[in-house]
Coordinates of C-alpha atoms (C1' of nucleotides) in Angstrom, one line a residue:
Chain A
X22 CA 86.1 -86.6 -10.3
X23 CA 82.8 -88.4 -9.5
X24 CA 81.1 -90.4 -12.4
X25 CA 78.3 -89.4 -13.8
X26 CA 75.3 -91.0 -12.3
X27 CA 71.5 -89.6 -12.3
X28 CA 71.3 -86.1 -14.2
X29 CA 70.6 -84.0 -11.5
X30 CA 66.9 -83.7 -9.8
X31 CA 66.1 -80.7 -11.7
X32 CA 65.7 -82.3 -15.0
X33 CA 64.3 -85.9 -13.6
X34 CA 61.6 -84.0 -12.6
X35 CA 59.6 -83.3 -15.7
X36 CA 60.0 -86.3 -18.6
X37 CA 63.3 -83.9 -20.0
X38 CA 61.6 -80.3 -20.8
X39 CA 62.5 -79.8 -24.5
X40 CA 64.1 -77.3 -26.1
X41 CA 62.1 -74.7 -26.9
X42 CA 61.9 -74.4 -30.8
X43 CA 58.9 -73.6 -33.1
X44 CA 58.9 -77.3 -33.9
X45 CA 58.4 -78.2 -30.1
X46 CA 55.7 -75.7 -29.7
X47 CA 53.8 -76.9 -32.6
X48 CA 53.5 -80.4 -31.5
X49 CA 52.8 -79.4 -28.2
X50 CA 49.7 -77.4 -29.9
X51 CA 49.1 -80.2 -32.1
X52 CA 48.7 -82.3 -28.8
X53 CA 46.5 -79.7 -26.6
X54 CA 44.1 -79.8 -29.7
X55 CA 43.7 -83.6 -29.9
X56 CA 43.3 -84.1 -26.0
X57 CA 40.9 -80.8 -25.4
X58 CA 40.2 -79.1 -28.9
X59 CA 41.3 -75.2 -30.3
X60 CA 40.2 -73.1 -27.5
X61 CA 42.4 -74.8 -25.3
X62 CA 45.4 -74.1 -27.3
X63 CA 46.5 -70.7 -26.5
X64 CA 49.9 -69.4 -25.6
X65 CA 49.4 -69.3 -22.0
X66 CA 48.4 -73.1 -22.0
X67 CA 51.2 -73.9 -24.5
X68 CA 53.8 -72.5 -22.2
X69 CA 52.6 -74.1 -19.3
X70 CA 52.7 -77.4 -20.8
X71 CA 56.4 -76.5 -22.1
X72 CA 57.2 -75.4 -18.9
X73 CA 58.1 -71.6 -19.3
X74 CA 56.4 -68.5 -19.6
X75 CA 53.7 -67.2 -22.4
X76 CA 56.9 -64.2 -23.3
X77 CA 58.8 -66.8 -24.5
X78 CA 56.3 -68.3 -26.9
X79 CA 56.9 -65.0 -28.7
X80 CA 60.6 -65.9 -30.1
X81 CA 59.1 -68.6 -32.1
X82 CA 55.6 -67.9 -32.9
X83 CA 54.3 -64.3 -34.1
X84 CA 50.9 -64.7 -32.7
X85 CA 47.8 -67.0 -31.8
X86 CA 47.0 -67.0 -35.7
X87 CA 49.8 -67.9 -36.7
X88 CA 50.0 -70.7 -34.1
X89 CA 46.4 -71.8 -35.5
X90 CA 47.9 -71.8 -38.7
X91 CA 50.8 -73.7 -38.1
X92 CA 48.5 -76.6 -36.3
X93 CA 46.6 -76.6 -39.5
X94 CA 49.3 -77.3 -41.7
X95 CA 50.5 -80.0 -39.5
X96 CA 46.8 -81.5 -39.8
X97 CA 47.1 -81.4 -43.2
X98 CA 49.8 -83.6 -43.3
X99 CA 47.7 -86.8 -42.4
X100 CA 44.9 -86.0 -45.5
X101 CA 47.2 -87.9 -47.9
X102 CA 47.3 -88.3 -51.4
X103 CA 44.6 -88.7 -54.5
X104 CA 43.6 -92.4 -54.9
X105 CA 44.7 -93.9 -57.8
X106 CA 41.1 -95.5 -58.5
X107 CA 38.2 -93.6 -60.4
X108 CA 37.5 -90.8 -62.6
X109 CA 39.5 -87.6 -62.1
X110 CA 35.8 -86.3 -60.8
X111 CA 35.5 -89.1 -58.2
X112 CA 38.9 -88.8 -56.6
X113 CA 38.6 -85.0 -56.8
X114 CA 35.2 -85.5 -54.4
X115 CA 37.2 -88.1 -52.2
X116 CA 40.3 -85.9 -51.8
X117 CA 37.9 -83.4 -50.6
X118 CA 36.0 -85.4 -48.6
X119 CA 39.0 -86.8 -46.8
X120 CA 40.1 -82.6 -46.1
X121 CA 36.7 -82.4 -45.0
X122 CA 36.5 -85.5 -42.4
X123 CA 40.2 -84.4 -40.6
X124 CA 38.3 -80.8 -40.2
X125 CA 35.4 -82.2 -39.0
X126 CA 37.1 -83.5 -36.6
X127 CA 38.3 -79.5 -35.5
X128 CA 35.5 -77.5 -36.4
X129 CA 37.2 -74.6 -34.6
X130 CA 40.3 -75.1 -36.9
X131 CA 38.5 -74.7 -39.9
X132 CA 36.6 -71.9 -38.4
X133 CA 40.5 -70.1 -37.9
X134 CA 41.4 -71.5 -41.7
X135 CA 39.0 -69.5 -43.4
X136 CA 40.7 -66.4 -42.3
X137 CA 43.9 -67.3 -41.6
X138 CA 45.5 -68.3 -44.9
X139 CA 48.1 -71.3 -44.9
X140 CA 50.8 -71.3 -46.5
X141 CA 52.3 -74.4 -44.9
X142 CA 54.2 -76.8 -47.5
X143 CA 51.1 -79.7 -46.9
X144 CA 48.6 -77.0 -48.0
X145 CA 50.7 -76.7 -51.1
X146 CA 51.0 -79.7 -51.9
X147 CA 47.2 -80.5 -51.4
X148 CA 46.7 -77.3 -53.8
X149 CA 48.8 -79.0 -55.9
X150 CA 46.9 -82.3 -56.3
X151 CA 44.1 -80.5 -56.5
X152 CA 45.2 -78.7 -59.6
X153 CA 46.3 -81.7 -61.2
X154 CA 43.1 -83.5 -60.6
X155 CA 41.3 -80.6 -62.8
X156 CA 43.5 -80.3 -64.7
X157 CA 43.4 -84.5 -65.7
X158 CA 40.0 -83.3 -66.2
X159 CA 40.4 -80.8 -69.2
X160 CA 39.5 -77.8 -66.7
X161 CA 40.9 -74.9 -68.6
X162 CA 43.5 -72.9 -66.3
X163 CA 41.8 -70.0 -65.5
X164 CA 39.1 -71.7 -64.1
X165 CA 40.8 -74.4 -61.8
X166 CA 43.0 -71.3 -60.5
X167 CA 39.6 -69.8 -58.9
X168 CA 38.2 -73.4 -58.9
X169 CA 40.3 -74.6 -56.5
X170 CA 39.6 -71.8 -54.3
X171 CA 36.0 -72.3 -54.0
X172 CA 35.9 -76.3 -53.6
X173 CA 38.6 -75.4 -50.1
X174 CA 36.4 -73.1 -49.0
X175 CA 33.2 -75.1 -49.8
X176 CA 35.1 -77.7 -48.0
X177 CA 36.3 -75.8 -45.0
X178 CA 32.9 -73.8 -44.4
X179 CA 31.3 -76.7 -44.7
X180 CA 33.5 -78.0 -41.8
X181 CA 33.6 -75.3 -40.0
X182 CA 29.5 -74.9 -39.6
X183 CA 29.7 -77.5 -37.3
X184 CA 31.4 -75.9 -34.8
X185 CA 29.4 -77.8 -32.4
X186 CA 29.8 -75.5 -29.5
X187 CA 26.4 -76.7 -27.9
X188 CA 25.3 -73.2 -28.3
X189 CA 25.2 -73.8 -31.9
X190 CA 22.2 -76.4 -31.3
X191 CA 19.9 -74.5 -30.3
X192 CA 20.7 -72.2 -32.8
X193 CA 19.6 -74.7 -35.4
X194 CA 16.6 -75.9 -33.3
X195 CA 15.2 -72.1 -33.6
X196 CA 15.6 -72.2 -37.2
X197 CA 13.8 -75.3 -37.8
X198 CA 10.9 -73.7 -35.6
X199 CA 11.4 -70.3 -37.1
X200 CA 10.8 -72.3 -41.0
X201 CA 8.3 -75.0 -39.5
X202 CA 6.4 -71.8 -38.6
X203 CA 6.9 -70.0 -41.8
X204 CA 3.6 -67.9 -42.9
X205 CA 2.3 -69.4 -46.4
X206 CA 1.7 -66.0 -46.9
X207 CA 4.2 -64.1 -46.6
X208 CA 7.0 -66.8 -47.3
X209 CA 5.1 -69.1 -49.3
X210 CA 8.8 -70.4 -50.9
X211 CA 10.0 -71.6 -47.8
X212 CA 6.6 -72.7 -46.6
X213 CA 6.6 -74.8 -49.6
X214 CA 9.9 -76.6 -48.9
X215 CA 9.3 -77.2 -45.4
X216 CA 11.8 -79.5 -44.0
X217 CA 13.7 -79.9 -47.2
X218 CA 15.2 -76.6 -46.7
X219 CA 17.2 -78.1 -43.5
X220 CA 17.1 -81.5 -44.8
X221 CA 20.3 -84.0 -45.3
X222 CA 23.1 -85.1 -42.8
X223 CA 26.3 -83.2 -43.7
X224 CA 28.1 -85.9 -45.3
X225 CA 25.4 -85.5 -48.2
X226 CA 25.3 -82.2 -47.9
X227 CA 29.2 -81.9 -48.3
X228 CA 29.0 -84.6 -51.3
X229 CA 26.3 -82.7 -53.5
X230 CA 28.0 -79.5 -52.5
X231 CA 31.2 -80.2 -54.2
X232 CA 29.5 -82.1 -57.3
X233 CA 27.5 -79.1 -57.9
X234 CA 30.5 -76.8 -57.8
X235 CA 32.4 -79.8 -59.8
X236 CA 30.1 -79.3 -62.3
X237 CA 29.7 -75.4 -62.1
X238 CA 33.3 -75.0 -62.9
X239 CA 33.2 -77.3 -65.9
X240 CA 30.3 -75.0 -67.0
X241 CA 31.7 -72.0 -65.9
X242 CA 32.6 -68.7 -67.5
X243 CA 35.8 -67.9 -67.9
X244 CA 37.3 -65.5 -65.2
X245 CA 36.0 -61.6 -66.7
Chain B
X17 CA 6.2 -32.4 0.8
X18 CA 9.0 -30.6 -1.8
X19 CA 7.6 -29.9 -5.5
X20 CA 9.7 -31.5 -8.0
X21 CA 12.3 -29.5 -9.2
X22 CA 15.1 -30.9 -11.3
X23 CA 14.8 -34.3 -11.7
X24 CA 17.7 -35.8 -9.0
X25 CA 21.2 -35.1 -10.4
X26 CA 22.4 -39.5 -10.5
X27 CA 19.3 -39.6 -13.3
X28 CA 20.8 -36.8 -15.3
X29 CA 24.4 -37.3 -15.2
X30 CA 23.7 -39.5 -18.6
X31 CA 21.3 -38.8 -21.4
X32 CA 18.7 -40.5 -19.5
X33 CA 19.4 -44.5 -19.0
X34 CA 17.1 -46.0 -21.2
X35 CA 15.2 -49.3 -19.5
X36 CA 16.9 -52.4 -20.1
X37 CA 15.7 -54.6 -23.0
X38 CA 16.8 -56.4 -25.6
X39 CA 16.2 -54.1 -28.2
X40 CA 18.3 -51.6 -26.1
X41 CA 21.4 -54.1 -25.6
X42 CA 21.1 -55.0 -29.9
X43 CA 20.6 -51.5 -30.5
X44 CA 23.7 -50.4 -28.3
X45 CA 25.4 -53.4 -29.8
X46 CA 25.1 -52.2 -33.4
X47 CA 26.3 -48.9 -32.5
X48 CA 29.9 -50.3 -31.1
X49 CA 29.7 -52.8 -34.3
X50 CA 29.7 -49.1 -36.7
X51 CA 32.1 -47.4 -34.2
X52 CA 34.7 -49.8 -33.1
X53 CA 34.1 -53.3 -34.7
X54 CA 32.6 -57.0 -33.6
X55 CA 35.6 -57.1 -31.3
X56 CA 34.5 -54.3 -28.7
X57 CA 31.0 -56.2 -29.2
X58 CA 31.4 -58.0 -25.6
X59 CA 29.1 -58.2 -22.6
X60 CA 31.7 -56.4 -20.6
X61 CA 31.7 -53.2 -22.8
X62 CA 27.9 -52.9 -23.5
X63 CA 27.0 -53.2 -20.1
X64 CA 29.2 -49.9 -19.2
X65 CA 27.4 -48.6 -22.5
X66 CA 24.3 -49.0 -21.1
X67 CA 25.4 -48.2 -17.1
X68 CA 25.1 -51.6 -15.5
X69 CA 27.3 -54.4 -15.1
X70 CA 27.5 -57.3 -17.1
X71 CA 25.6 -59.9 -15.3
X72 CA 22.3 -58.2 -16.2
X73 CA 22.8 -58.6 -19.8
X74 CA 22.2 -62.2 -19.0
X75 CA 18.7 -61.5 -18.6
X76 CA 17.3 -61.0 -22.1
X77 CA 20.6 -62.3 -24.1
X78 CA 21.7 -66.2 -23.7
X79 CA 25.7 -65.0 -24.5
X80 CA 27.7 -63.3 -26.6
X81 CA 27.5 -65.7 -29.9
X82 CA 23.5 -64.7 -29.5
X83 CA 23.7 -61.5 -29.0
X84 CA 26.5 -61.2 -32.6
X85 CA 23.6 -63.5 -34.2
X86 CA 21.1 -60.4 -33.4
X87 CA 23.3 -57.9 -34.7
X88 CA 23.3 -59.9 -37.8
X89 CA 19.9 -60.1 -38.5
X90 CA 19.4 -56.6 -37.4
X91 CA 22.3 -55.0 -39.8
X92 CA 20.1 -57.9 -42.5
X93 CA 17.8 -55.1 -42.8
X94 CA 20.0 -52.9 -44.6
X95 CA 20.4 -55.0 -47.7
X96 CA 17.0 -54.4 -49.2
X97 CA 14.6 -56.5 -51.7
X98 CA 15.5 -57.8 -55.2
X99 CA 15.8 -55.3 -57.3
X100 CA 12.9 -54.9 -60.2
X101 CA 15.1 -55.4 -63.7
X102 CA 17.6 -57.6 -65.0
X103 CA 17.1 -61.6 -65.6
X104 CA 16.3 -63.9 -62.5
X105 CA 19.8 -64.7 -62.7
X106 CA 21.4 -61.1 -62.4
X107 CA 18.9 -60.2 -59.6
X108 CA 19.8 -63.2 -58.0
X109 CA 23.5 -62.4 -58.1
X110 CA 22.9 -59.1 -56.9
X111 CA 20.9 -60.0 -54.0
X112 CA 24.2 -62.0 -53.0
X113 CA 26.3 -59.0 -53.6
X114 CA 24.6 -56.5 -51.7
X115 CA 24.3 -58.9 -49.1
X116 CA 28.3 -59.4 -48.9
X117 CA 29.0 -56.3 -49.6
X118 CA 27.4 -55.3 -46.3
X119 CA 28.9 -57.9 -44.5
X120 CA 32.6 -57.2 -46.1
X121 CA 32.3 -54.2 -43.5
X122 CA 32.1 -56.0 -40.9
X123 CA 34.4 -59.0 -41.8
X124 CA 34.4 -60.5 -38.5
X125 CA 30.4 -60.5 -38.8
X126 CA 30.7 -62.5 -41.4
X127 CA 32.9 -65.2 -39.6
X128 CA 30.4 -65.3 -36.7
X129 CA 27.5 -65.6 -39.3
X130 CA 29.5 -68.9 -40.5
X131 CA 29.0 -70.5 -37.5
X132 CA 26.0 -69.1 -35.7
X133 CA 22.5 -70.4 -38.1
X134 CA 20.6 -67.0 -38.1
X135 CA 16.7 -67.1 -37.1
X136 CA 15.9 -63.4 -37.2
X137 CA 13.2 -61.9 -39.9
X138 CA 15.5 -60.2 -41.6
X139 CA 17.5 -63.8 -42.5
X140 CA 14.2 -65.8 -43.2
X141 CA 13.2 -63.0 -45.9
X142 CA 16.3 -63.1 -47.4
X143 CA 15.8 -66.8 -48.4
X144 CA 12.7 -66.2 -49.3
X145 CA 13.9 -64.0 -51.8
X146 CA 16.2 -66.1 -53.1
X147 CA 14.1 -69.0 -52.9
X148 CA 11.5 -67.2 -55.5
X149 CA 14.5 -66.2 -57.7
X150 CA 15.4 -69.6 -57.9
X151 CA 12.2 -70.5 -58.3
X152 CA 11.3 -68.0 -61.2
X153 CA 14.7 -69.3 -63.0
X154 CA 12.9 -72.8 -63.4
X155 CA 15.2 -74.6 -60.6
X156 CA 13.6 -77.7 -59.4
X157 CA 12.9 -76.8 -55.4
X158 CA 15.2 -79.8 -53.9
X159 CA 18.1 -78.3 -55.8
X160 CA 16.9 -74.9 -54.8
X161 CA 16.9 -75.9 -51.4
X162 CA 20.2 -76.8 -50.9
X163 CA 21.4 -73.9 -53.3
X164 CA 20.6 -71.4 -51.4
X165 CA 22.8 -72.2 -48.4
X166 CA 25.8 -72.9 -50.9
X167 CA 24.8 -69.4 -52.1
X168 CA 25.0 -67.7 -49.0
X169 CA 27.8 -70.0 -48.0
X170 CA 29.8 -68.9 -50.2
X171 CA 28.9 -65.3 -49.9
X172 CA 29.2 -65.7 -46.3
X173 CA 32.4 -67.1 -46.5
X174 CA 34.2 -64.4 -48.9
X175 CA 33.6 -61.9 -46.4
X176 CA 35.0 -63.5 -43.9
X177 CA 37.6 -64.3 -45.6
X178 CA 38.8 -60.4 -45.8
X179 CA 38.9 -60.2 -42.0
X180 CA 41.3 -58.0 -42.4
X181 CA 43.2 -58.2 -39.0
X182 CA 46.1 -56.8 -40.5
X183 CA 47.8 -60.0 -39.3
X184 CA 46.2 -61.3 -41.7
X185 CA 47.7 -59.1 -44.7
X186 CA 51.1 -61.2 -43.7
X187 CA 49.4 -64.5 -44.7
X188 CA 48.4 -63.3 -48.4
X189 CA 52.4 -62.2 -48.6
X190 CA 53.9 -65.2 -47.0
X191 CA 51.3 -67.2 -49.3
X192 CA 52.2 -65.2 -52.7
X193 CA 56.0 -66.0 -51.9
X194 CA 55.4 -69.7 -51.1
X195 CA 53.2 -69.7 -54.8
X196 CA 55.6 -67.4 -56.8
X197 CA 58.6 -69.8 -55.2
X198 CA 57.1 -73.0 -55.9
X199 CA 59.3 -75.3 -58.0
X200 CA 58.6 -76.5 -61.5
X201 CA 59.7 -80.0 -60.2
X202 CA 57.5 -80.5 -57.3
X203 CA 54.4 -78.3 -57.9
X204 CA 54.2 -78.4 -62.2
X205 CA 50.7 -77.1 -62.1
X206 CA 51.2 -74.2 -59.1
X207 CA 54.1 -73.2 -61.1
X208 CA 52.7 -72.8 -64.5
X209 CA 49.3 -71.2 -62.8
X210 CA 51.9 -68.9 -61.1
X211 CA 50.1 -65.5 -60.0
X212 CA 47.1 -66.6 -61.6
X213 CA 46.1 -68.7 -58.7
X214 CA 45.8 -65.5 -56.7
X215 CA 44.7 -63.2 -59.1
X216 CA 41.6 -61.0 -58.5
X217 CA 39.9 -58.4 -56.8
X218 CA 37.3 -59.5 -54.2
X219 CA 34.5 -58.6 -55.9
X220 CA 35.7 -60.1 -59.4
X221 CA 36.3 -63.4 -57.5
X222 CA 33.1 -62.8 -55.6
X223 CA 31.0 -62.2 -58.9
X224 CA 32.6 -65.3 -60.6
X225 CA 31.9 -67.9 -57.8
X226 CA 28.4 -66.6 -58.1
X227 CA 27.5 -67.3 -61.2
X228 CA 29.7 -70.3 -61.4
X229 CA 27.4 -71.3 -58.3
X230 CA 24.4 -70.8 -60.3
X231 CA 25.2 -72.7 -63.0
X232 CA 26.4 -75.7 -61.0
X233 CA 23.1 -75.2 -59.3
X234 CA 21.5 -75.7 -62.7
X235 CA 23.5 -78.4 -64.2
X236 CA 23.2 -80.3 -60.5
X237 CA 22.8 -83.5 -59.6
X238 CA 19.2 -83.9 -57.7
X239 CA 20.3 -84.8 -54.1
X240 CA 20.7 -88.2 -53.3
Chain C
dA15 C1' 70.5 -63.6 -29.1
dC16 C1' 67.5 -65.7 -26.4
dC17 C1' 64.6 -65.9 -22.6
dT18 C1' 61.3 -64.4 -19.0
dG19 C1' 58.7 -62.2 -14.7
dA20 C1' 55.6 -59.1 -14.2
dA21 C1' 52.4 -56.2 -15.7
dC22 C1' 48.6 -54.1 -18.6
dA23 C1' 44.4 -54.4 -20.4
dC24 C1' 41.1 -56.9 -21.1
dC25 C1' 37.5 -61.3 -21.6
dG26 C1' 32.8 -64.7 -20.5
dT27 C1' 30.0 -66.4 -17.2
dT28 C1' 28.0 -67.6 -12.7
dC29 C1' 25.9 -67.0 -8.3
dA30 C1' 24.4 -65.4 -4.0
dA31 C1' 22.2 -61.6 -2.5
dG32 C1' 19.4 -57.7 -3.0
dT33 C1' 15.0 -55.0 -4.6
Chain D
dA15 C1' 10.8 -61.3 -11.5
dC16 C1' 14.4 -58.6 -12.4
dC17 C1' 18.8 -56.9 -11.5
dT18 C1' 23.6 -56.7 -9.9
dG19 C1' 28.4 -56.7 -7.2
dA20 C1' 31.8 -59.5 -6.8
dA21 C1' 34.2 -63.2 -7.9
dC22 C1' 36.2 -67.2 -10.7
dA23 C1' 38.8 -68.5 -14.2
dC24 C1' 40.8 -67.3 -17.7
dC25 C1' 42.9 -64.5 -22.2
dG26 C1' 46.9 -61.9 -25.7
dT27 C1' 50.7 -59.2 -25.8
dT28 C1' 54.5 -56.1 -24.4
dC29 C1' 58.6 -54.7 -22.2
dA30 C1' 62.3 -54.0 -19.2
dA31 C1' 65.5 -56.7 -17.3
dG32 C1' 68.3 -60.6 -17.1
dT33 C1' 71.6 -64.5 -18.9

DNA sequence: ACCTGAACACCGTTCAAGT
DNA sequence: ACCTGAACACCGTTCAAGT
């Protein structure tokens, strides 16, 4: 009988290739997303970087949505809770503003959340606070139900139009030329506005959008 | 010298090649769009549509996110003017629903439209229009201004939400069990919302966000 | 049961070369 | 100038076959 000394050369050669489990696969998404962003993150990437074949990906992992998904809930894990400071309205705004900043950081993810529904147990929970918030607030049920919905996707549109895929630059320079240029004839509303119509860094922009639908749902009509 | 007789057979094996332009490549886009959906919308496929390869699409459209951006603004031209009757704020919310309700069939239109900014005519007189409803409703024009993308955001948004990529079917399940499962302990407020939270049909939750919309955009805070 | 090599059926975009 | 064949560098997903 020999001792046991090095593990054999096969598994010195790669820092110990991990087991492959759904849990393994995430993170290694979670990973490929931080170093090089979404469109990196596809199953033939992932099971290079695990070391095996894109089949295998398919035990674990349904399909490239669900993947997406499954990073997103993982992201959603660092947003954190609801300050204890301010009015129910201000740590509403900053709970959605700090959902907003980790998206900003992935457009592309937010882009993939609007479709792909989570159902992750960080989405629940932020759903959760999110309820509570409105609820601290007097919102009546029916309306936070539906309320919640639209300040999330206020939030995660918001996010996700700045999908800054350098293409989407010049899309914005040609509609700044396309309302600089505006006839005050024939669009004398947006000729009016001028700049004001593209005005406002997103930050604002995100802020007065959820304080206007902050105060649309305290003012709204009940569900028909 | 030969008369000329049929034309040569290579120019009337197809229903004679139309000339290259960009009308031709949107126009043959928007046909595949109605046929076969935004996903058989790619250079590859249009250019054996229209008999050539697809490097010479290059030529009159910058890449595929500009040439979905011109089959947006063209299929814009279907959704019509403000209709004559009804108070500035039902005209306004129908405006927003014929729009969605265009793009709801073509869901994956809508998700493009998120992220590509528009420039076309048909885009620029749809915010005119809105623009003037706002405007006839008394709305002060820096509110207006920003209310009209959280309008069309949100319309926007709903529709590409119901990408319905049957995949996506699973999410609303997997998220209806994780809601209907939730416990009392850990998530009071899902659990008492219960079903409520998902509650709807598209165009209820549609026509509510609207006119909650509206009146947040009436009740808003000026922008900073 | 879990895993995978290989294949099928595609993509966007560029570029050198042709007319 | 306009157009294009061919190539580069990728994709997702399936399935028969292996362990």
């Amino acid at each position: 009988m020999t001792d046991r000394p090095d593990t054999p050369r096969s598994r010195r050669e790669r820092p110990a290739k991990p087991a492959l489990t759904r849990e393994g696969i995430v993170a290694a998404a979670v990973a490929v997303l931080r170093a090089e962003g979404l469109r990196k993150v596809t199953m033939r990437r992932l099971a290079q970087e695990l070391d095996t074949g894109p089949a295998s990906l398919y035990v674990y992992v349904r399909n490239t949505a669900e993947l997406h998904a499954a990073v997103l809930d993982e992201l959603l894990g660092t947003v954190g809770p609801a300050p204890a400071e301010g009015s129910w309205r201000e740590r509403l705004e900053q709970v959605l503003t700090a959902y907003t900043t980790m998206l900003f950081e992935h457009p592309s993810l937010a882009r993939s959340a609007l479709t792909a529904r989570p159902s992750g147990p960080n989405y629940l929970a932020l759903i959760e606070t999110l309820l509570g918030l409105l609820d601290e607030g007097g919102v009546p049920p029916a309306q936070a139900a539906w309320g919640v919905d639209l300040l999330l996707q206020h939030a995660t549109a918001t996010a996700a139009e700045h999908s800054a895929d350098e293409a989407s630059e010049e899309d914005w320079d040609a509609l700044r030329r396309v309302v600089r240029d505006a006839s005050e004839r024939t669009h004398p509303h947006i000729a009016a506005l001028g700049s004001a119509l593209l005005s406002g860094a997103p930050h604002e922009r995100l802020s007065w959008g959820l304080r206007t639908l902050i105060a649309g749902i305290e003012h709204a009509p009940a569900p028909d």
